[in-house]
Amino acid sequence: MKREHDATGVLPVWQSSEISACAMDLPRPIPFSSAQAEDSDAYEWMKIMLDATPLCCTVWSADARPIDCNRTSATFFELSGKQEYLDRFYELSPEFQPDGRTSHEAAAHAIAQAIEVGTLTLEWMHRKLDGEPVPAEITLVRVRHGDGYLVASYMRDLRETKARETRLQEADERLRLVLDATPLGCTLWDTDSHIIDCNDAAVRLFDLSSKQELMERFYDLSPEFQSNGRNSQEQADEYTRQVVSDGQVSFDWMHQKLNGERIPAHITLVRIEHGAKVFVAGYIHDLRQIIASQTEMREADDRARIMFEATPLCCNFWDESLHNVDCNQEVIGLFELNNKQEYLDHFFELSPEFQPNGRRSDEMALEYVQQAFRDGRIRFEWMHQKLNGEPIPAEITLVRVKYGEHYIVAGYTRDLRETKSMLSEMREADERTRIMLDATPLCCNLWDEQLNNIDCNQEAVNLFELKDKQEYLDRFFELSPEFQPNGRPTAEMAAEYIHQAFRDGRVRFEWMHQKLNGEPVPAEITLVRVKWREHYIVAGYTRDLRELKASLAEMREADERTRIMLDATPMCCNFWDENHHNIDCNQEAVNLFGLKDKQEYLDRFFELSPEYQPDGSLSRDKAQIKINEAFTTGRVRFEWMHQKLNGEPIPAEITLVRVRRGDHDIVAGYTRDLRELKSTITLLNKLEKIAFTDNLTGAYNRHFFLEHAEKEYRKCLETDSPMCVIMFDLDFFKVINDTYGHSAGDVILKEVTATAQSVLRPYDLLARYGGEEFIILITQTSLGAASRLAERIRRKIASAVFQYRETPLRVTISLGVAEYATSDESFETLVNKADKALYKAKHRGRNRVELF
Ligand SMILES: Nc1nc2c(ncn2[C@@H]2O[C@H](COP(=O)(O)OP(=O)(O)OP(=O)(O)O)[C@@H](O)[C@H]2O)c(=O)[nH]1
C-alpha cells in the first residue's frame, strides 16, 4: 500500500506502533486543503463531477481515510460544509454495522477490496447526527491517482427505495384487488409473452379449478389455429409486440375450454407500466352472451320489421330533420305504389295541394310533425290522395319514439274508409302479443333505465288482486310495504336492485310485497337485463313464495311430529353426524342424566361418560371406534358405562344404527339403562328364591330339591359316578317347642340349617325336606366320605350353643346316609334308604350317624 499521505505527518492508526493501545481510535481524516493540494489527472476531473452528483460522494485514501467529499454529502447529513462532514465523518455511522462488525473495520475492509477489484457495491448503515439511521447502498469505485489509487464512494439513501418498494407493493395489492374485482376475465403477461397472473373471473370463464391451472394450461385454452387460419401462438405473440409498442390493441379471438368448447371472445390488451417494468394486461370479453343477445336482437328486430310490415295500418317515419325516412308495405298498398322508394320520392304528391281547411298540405304536414316531436303525440284528420288523384280521407296519429340516441316520429295513417275492418285486425294483432305475455305463469313487469315501471302482465294483476294493469302501474309503490324485513326503505332497496340488474345483467333476491289490503306477499324476484334496441330494460319475474313457505311450514310440521315422536320414545336417543359430532338427542336422554335441557346434554356430552370404560379403554377412543363401526357395518351393539354429572355410574347397553338422512348418513344411538335391567334381574332372582327356597331357613325346599336331584341322579347314572344322600332330623325337637315356644324352635331350625350349610361344599345341596327333617344331596362322593361329612355336621351341631333371646340352647341331630347302588330303581329308592338309616339312628339312641 502506498503511503501517499505520510507527508502530512498523520499516520493511519493501524500502521502506528500504538495500534494495540488505541485500537478503538479512528484514523483522523486528512485536512481538506492538503487533499486539494494534490495534483492529479483523474482525481481533478472527478472532483468537478463530484459536486455535480446528486448522490453523497466521499473520496477515500487507499488506507481508508475520508479525504474529500461533495456538497451533497454535507447537505444530506445537515452539516455546515465539507469540512464539518470530514471532521465528524466517524459520527455519521453507528459504532457497529448490522452484521456485527465495527463500522471502522467494515469500511477499511471495503476500501481495500475496492482497490483490489476496482468497483464494489455494499449496504451500509449511516446515521445522522441526531441518531436517525440511514440505510444506504454504497458503491465504491477505484480511481487512479498519481502512482496509486483513491477510492470514491457514492451513497444512495435506501429509505427512498424502501418506501418506493412499499408503495409498489401496495400498488401491487391494489392491482390484485382491482384485478379480482374485474368482472371480465383478465390475464397479466410480461413482455416475453409469459403469463404471470390472472383473476378469478378468468378461472371461472374457462371452468378451471384454480389460477395455477389457468396459467399452466393457458396455451390449451385456445385452439391451435384462429379462424383466420393463423397459428394461435404466433398471432398472440404478434399482438403482444403490438401492444408493447402501441399501448393498447383489441381483436377478436377464439378461446376454448379444456373440453374443447369454443369461447368466442373479444380481447383488449393494454400495456401497463408498473415500476420499471412493463406488463401486458389482457381483458377477455366473452362474446357468447353478446352474440346470443345480438342474435336475439336481430331476431327481435326482424320480428319488429315483420310486425311493422304486417301492421294493417300505414306507417311511416320522420327523422328530426323532418324527412320522411321509411314506411311499411301497407302504405304502398294504400296508395297503389310500386315500392317504398316511389313513396319516399312522391310523398308530397300523395296529398292534394290543399287540405279541406284550405291550408297548404306541405306546410301543415311539417307543422304536425314538428308538433309531434315537441309534444310526443298528435292525432288529426288528413286528406290523402292516390297518385291518380283519388282522395283518401284518413286519420293520422303521429307519435314521437326514441330511436337510439335520437327521436323519430312514427306516423300511423288510418284509412277512414275502412276504419271498421282495420280496427278489428289491429285488435287481433295486439291481442296475440298480449296473450303471450299474459300467459306467462309468473308475474312479470318491465323497468326502464329511469327506473319507471313501464308494463306488466295479467299474472301481476292477479297476484295482487287488482282491477287491471293500469291499477298495477298506478299503484305499484303501494304493492310493497314502506320498509323491507331487513329494515331498509323499500324504495331505496328497489332502486339498488334495479341498478344492480342494469349493471350485472341479472340479480335474484327475496322481496316483501303486499296486497292493497296490506296482506304480505313474500316473493322471490329475478331481475334480468334485456337489450331493447340500443337500450336496456329490466324485466322482473316475481315468484310468490307463499306456497313455498306453506310447504316449508308443512315440512316443519312434519319435522315437529317426528321430534314429538322422538321425544316420546322411552329410550334415550342421540344422533351423530359423519364428523362424529353429537348433533341431537331426545328428551329421554336429558331425563336419564338428570340434565336441564338438550343443550346441556350436547354441550356436556363428554362428561356423561367416565374417562375410562370398565374394559380399560379410553371412553373417547372407544366411542369413535364404535361410531365408525356403525357407519361401516350399519349396526353395532355394546355395553357402555355412562355417568351422571355427579359421577353416579349408569351401566348401559348402546345400539348404534346407521340411518340415511337426506343425502348423507347419520348414526342414531339408543341407550338402554341397564340399571333397570339389573333391578329386573334382582326381582327375578327374588321370585326364584321364593319359589325354590324355604322361607324360614333359606335352604332349598323339597320341590326344588327333588327336581334338581332328579337331574343329578340321571347324570350319575350316565357317568357312573358315586352319589350319596344324607337325611337328618332334630332330636326331641318337640321338647324345644314345648319348653321355649315355637319361635325358639324357628330360631333353632335356622341355626341348624346355617351350621349344616357351613360344613357343606358349595356343590352339595341342602334342602328342608319336612318340618324338622333335612336332606342333603352329595354328588361325586362315595359312602365313606359322605358318612364322614355327616359325622362332621353332627358334631358341629352338637357342640354348638344357639342363642334364643337370653337363653342358650343346644340340640342334636340324627343322620342317615345312603349311597346310590345300581340296584336302586330310582332316586326315591335312594331317599328311602337314607330315611331308613335315619330311623336306625333314632332308634339307636339319636345324635348319631347310621349308614344304610
Ligand atoms: N317351631 C317349629 N316347630 C316345628 C316346625 N315344623 C315341625 N315342628 C315341630 O317339630 C316337632 C316334631 O316332633 P316329633 O315328630 O315328635 O319329633 P321329635 O320331638 O323331634 O322327636 P324325635 O324326632 O323322635 O327325636 C313337632 O312339635 C312340630 O310341631 C316348625 O316349622 N317350627
PDB file of N, CA and C in Angstrom, residues 108-153:
ATOM      1  N   ALA A 108     -12.775  -0.202   6.329  1.00  0.00           N
ATOM      2  CA  ALA A 108     -11.398  -0.478   5.907  1.00  0.00           C
ATOM      3  C   ALA A 108     -11.369  -1.663   4.959  1.00  0.00           C
ATOM      4  N   HIS A 109     -12.164  -2.669   5.319  1.00  0.00           N
ATOM      5  CA  HIS A 109     -12.203  -3.887   4.524  1.00  0.00           C
ATOM      6  C   HIS A 109     -12.745  -3.605   3.124  1.00  0.00           C
ATOM      7  N   ALA A 110     -13.818  -2.762   3.102  1.00  0.00           N
ATOM      8  CA  ALA A 110     -14.468  -2.459   1.827  1.00  0.00           C
ATOM      9  C   ALA A 110     -13.534  -1.665   0.911  1.00  0.00           C
ATOM     10  N   ILE A 111     -12.822  -0.680   1.487  1.00  0.00           N
ATOM     11  CA  ILE A 111     -11.920   0.142   0.677  1.00  0.00           C
ATOM     12  C   ILE A 111     -10.811  -0.731   0.096  1.00  0.00           C
ATOM     13  N   ALA A 112     -10.259  -1.578   0.953  1.00  0.00           N
ATOM     14  CA  ALA A 112      -9.188  -2.461   0.494  1.00  0.00           C
ATOM     15  C   ALA A 112      -9.670  -3.308  -0.664  1.00  0.00           C
ATOM     16  N   GLN A 113     -10.892  -3.810  -0.503  1.00  0.00           N
ATOM     17  CA  GLN A 113     -11.455  -4.673  -1.547  1.00  0.00           C
ATOM     18  C   GLN A 113     -11.657  -3.915  -2.854  1.00  0.00           C
ATOM     19  N   ALA A 114     -12.141  -2.634  -2.705  1.00  0.00           N
ATOM     20  CA  ALA A 114     -12.388  -1.818  -3.893  1.00  0.00           C
ATOM     21  C   ALA A 114     -11.093  -1.575  -4.645  1.00  0.00           C
ATOM     22  N   ILE A 115     -10.031  -1.348  -3.887  1.00  0.00           N
ATOM     23  CA  ILE A 115      -8.736  -1.099  -4.530  1.00  0.00           C
ATOM     24  C   ILE A 115      -8.303  -2.343  -5.289  1.00  0.00           C
ATOM     25  N   GLU A 116      -8.668  -3.487  -4.722  1.00  0.00           N
ATOM     26  CA  GLU A 116      -8.261  -4.728  -5.361  1.00  0.00           C
ATOM     27  C   GLU A 116      -9.103  -5.024  -6.609  1.00  0.00           C
ATOM     28  N   VAL A 117     -10.440  -4.887  -6.481  1.00  0.00           N
ATOM     29  CA  VAL A 117     -11.298  -5.336  -7.587  1.00  0.00           C
ATOM     30  C   VAL A 117     -11.765  -4.213  -8.493  1.00  0.00           C
ATOM     31  N   GLY A 118     -11.612  -2.956  -8.074  1.00  0.00           N
ATOM     32  CA  GLY A 118     -11.981  -1.865  -8.974  1.00  0.00           C
ATOM     33  C   GLY A 118     -13.302  -1.207  -8.599  1.00  0.00           C
ATOM     34  N   THR A 119     -14.337  -2.003  -8.442  1.00  0.00           N
ATOM     35  CA  THR A 119     -15.626  -1.403  -8.047  1.00  0.00           C
ATOM     36  C   THR A 119     -16.394  -2.395  -7.200  1.00  0.00           C
ATOM     37  N   LEU A 120     -17.196  -1.855  -6.302  1.00  0.00           N
ATOM     38  CA  LEU A 120     -17.817  -2.721  -5.296  1.00  0.00           C
ATOM     39  C   LEU A 120     -19.076  -2.043  -4.776  1.00  0.00           C
ATOM     40  N   THR A 121     -20.121  -2.791  -4.603  1.00  0.00           N
ATOM     41  CA  THR A 121     -21.335  -2.200  -4.035  1.00  0.00           C
ATOM     42  C   THR A 121     -21.677  -2.941  -2.749  1.00  0.00           C
ATOM     43  N   LEU A 122     -22.019  -2.186  -1.708  1.00  0.00           N
ATOM     44  CA  LEU A 122     -22.350  -2.837  -0.444  1.00  0.00           C
ATOM     45  C   LEU A 122     -23.443  -2.050   0.276  1.00  0.00           C
ATOM     46  N   GLU A 123     -24.084  -2.708   1.227  1.00  0.00           N
ATOM     47  CA  GLU A 123     -25.080  -1.980   2.030  1.00  0.00           C
ATOM     48  C   GLU A 123     -24.385  -1.441   3.263  1.00  0.00           C
ATOM     49  N   TRP A 124     -24.790  -0.265   3.653  1.00  0.00           N
ATOM     50  CA  TRP A 124     -24.112   0.400   4.777  1.00  0.00           C
ATOM     51  C   TRP A 124     -25.151   1.090   5.646  1.00  0.00           C
ATOM     52  N   MET A 125     -24.889   1.055   6.955  1.00  0.00           N
ATOM     53  CA  MET A 125     -25.806   1.782   7.820  1.00  0.00           C
ATOM     54  C   MET A 125     -25.137   3.092   8.238  1.00  0.00           C
ATOM     55  N   HIS A 126     -25.707   4.226   7.753  1.00  0.00           N
ATOM     56  CA  HIS A 126     -25.236   5.528   8.207  1.00  0.00           C
ATOM     57  C   HIS A 126     -26.146   6.009   9.311  1.00  0.00           C
ATOM     58  N   ARG A 127     -25.809   7.130   9.884  1.00  0.00           N
ATOM     59  CA  ARG A 127     -26.772   7.748  10.801  1.00  0.00           C
ATOM     60  C   ARG A 127     -26.519   9.236  10.791  1.00  0.00           C
ATOM     61  N   LYS A 128     -27.599   9.975  10.981  1.00  0.00           N
ATOM     62  CA  LYS A 128     -27.432  11.421  11.021  1.00  0.00           C
ATOM     63  C   LYS A 128     -26.964  11.796  12.424  1.00  0.00           C
ATOM     64  N   LEU A 129     -26.590  13.059  12.611  1.00  0.00           N
ATOM     65  CA  LEU A 129     -26.056  13.450  13.914  1.00  0.00           C
ATOM     66  C   LEU A 129     -27.096  13.313  15.019  1.00  0.00           C
ATOM     67  N   ASP A 130     -28.370  13.455  14.658  1.00  0.00           N
ATOM     68  CA  ASP A 130     -29.418  13.297  15.680  1.00  0.00           C
ATOM     69  C   ASP A 130     -29.744  11.819  15.914  1.00  0.00           C
ATOM     70  N   GLY A 131     -29.011  10.938  15.314  1.00  0.00           N
ATOM     71  CA  GLY A 131     -29.181   9.495  15.574  1.00  0.00           C
ATOM     72  C   GLY A 131     -30.071   8.795  14.558  1.00  0.00           C
ATOM     73  N   GLU A 132     -30.758   9.519  13.683  1.00  0.00           N
ATOM     74  CA  GLU A 132     -31.662   8.888  12.713  1.00  0.00           C
ATOM     75  C   GLU A 132     -30.875   7.958  11.788  1.00  0.00           C
ATOM     76  N   PRO A 133     -31.229   6.670  11.766  1.00  0.00           N
ATOM     77  CA  PRO A 133     -30.461   5.742  10.932  1.00  0.00           C
ATOM     78  C   PRO A 133     -30.765   5.961   9.451  1.00  0.00           C
ATOM     79  N   VAL A 134     -29.750   5.816   8.620  1.00  0.00           N
ATOM     80  CA  VAL A 134     -29.922   5.996   7.178  1.00  0.00           C
ATOM     81  C   VAL A 134     -29.369   4.752   6.482  1.00  0.00           C
ATOM     82  N   PRO A 135     -30.250   3.782   6.183  1.00  0.00           N
ATOM     83  CA  PRO A 135     -29.760   2.613   5.452  1.00  0.00           C
ATOM     84  C   PRO A 135     -29.346   3.072   4.059  1.00  0.00           C
ATOM     85  N   ALA A 136     -28.188   2.620   3.611  1.00  0.00           N
ATOM     86  CA  ALA A 136     -27.682   3.140   2.340  1.00  0.00           C
ATOM     87  C   ALA A 136     -27.056   2.035   1.513  1.00  0.00           C
ATOM     88  N   GLU A 137     -27.006   2.335   0.217  1.00  0.00           N
ATOM     89  CA  GLU A 137     -26.267   1.437  -0.649  1.00  0.00           C
ATOM     90  C   GLU A 137     -25.058   2.233  -1.123  1.00  0.00           C
ATOM     91  N   ILE A 138     -23.883   1.682  -0.939  1.00  0.00           N
ATOM     92  CA  ILE A 138     -22.678   2.437  -1.294  1.00  0.00           C
ATOM     93  C   ILE A 138     -21.958   1.728  -2.421  1.00  0.00           C
ATOM     94  N   THR A 139     -21.587   2.519  -3.412  1.00  0.00           N
ATOM     95  CA  THR A 139     -20.778   1.962  -4.498  1.00  0.00           C
ATOM     96  C   THR A 139     -19.387   2.568  -4.397  1.00  0.00           C
ATOM     97  N   LEU A 140     -18.425   1.722  -4.324  1.00  0.00           N
ATOM     98  CA  LEU A 140     -17.033   2.192  -4.221  1.00  0.00           C
ATOM     99  C   LEU A 140     -16.380   2.016  -5.595  1.00  0.00           C
ATOM    100  N   VAL A 141     -15.672   3.062  -6.004  1.00  0.00           N
ATOM    101  CA  VAL A 141     -15.013   2.989  -7.313  1.00  0.00           C
ATOM    102  C   VAL A 141     -13.535   3.361  -7.137  1.00  0.00           C
ATOM    103  N   ARG A 142     -12.704   2.526  -7.634  1.00  0.00           N
ATOM    104  CA  ARG A 142     -11.263   2.797  -7.552  1.00  0.00           C
ATOM    105  C   ARG A 142     -10.908   3.832  -8.626  1.00  0.00           C
ATOM    106  N   VAL A 143     -10.117   4.857  -8.238  1.00  0.00           N
ATOM    107  CA  VAL A 143      -9.713   5.900  -9.189  1.00  0.00           C
ATOM    108  C   VAL A 143      -8.191   6.029  -9.143  1.00  0.00           C
ATOM    109  N   ARG A 144      -7.614   6.041 -10.318  1.00  0.00           N
ATOM    110  CA  ARG A 144      -6.141   6.161 -10.327  1.00  0.00           C
ATOM    111  C   ARG A 144      -5.760   7.560  -9.878  1.00  0.00           C
ATOM    112  N   HIS A 145      -4.702   7.673  -9.067  1.00  0.00           N
ATOM    113  CA  HIS A 145      -4.256   8.967  -8.567  1.00  0.00           C
ATOM    114  C   HIS A 145      -2.739   8.889  -8.425  1.00  0.00           C
ATOM    115  N   GLY A 146      -2.055   9.616  -9.339  1.00  0.00           N
ATOM    116  CA  GLY A 146      -0.593   9.516  -9.350  1.00  0.00           C
ATOM    117  C   GLY A 146      -0.214   8.079  -9.630  1.00  0.00           C
ATOM    118  N   ASP A 147       0.639   7.542  -8.741  1.00  0.00           N
ATOM    119  CA  ASP A 147       1.056   6.159  -8.941  1.00  0.00           C
ATOM    120  C   ASP A 147       0.117   5.193  -8.260  1.00  0.00           C
ATOM    121  N   GLY A 148      -0.718   5.747  -7.447  1.00  0.00           N
ATOM    122  CA  GLY A 148      -1.563   4.813  -6.669  1.00  0.00           C
ATOM    123  C   GLY A 148      -3.038   4.991  -6.977  1.00  0.00           C
ATOM    124  N   TYR A 149      -3.875   4.709  -5.949  1.00  0.00           N
ATOM    125  CA  TYR A 149      -5.318   4.771  -6.135  1.00  0.00           C
ATOM    126  C   TYR A 149      -5.986   5.584  -5.043  1.00  0.00           C
ATOM    127  N   LEU A 150      -7.073   6.156  -5.400  1.00  0.00           N
ATOM    128  CA  LEU A 150      -8.026   6.661  -4.406  1.00  0.00           C
ATOM    129  C   LEU A 150      -9.305   5.859  -4.621  1.00  0.00           C
ATOM    130  N   VAL A 151     -10.195   6.010  -3.673  1.00  0.00           N
ATOM    131  CA  VAL A 151     -11.495   5.337  -3.849  1.00  0.00           C
ATOM    132  C   VAL A 151     -12.593   6.372  -3.684  1.00  0.00           C
ATOM    133  N   ALA A 152     -13.519   6.404  -4.615  1.00  0.00           N
ATOM    134  CA  ALA A 152     -14.682   7.294  -4.467  1.00  0.00           C
ATOM    135  C   ALA A 152     -15.870   6.460  -4.043  1.00  0.00           C
ATOM    136  N   SER A 153     -16.627   6.968  -3.053  1.00  0.00           N
ATOM    137  CA  SER A 153     -17.830   6.208  -2.662  1.00  0.00           C
ATOM    138  C   SER A 153     -19.064   7.032  -2.998  1.00  0.00           C
TER     139      SER A 153
END
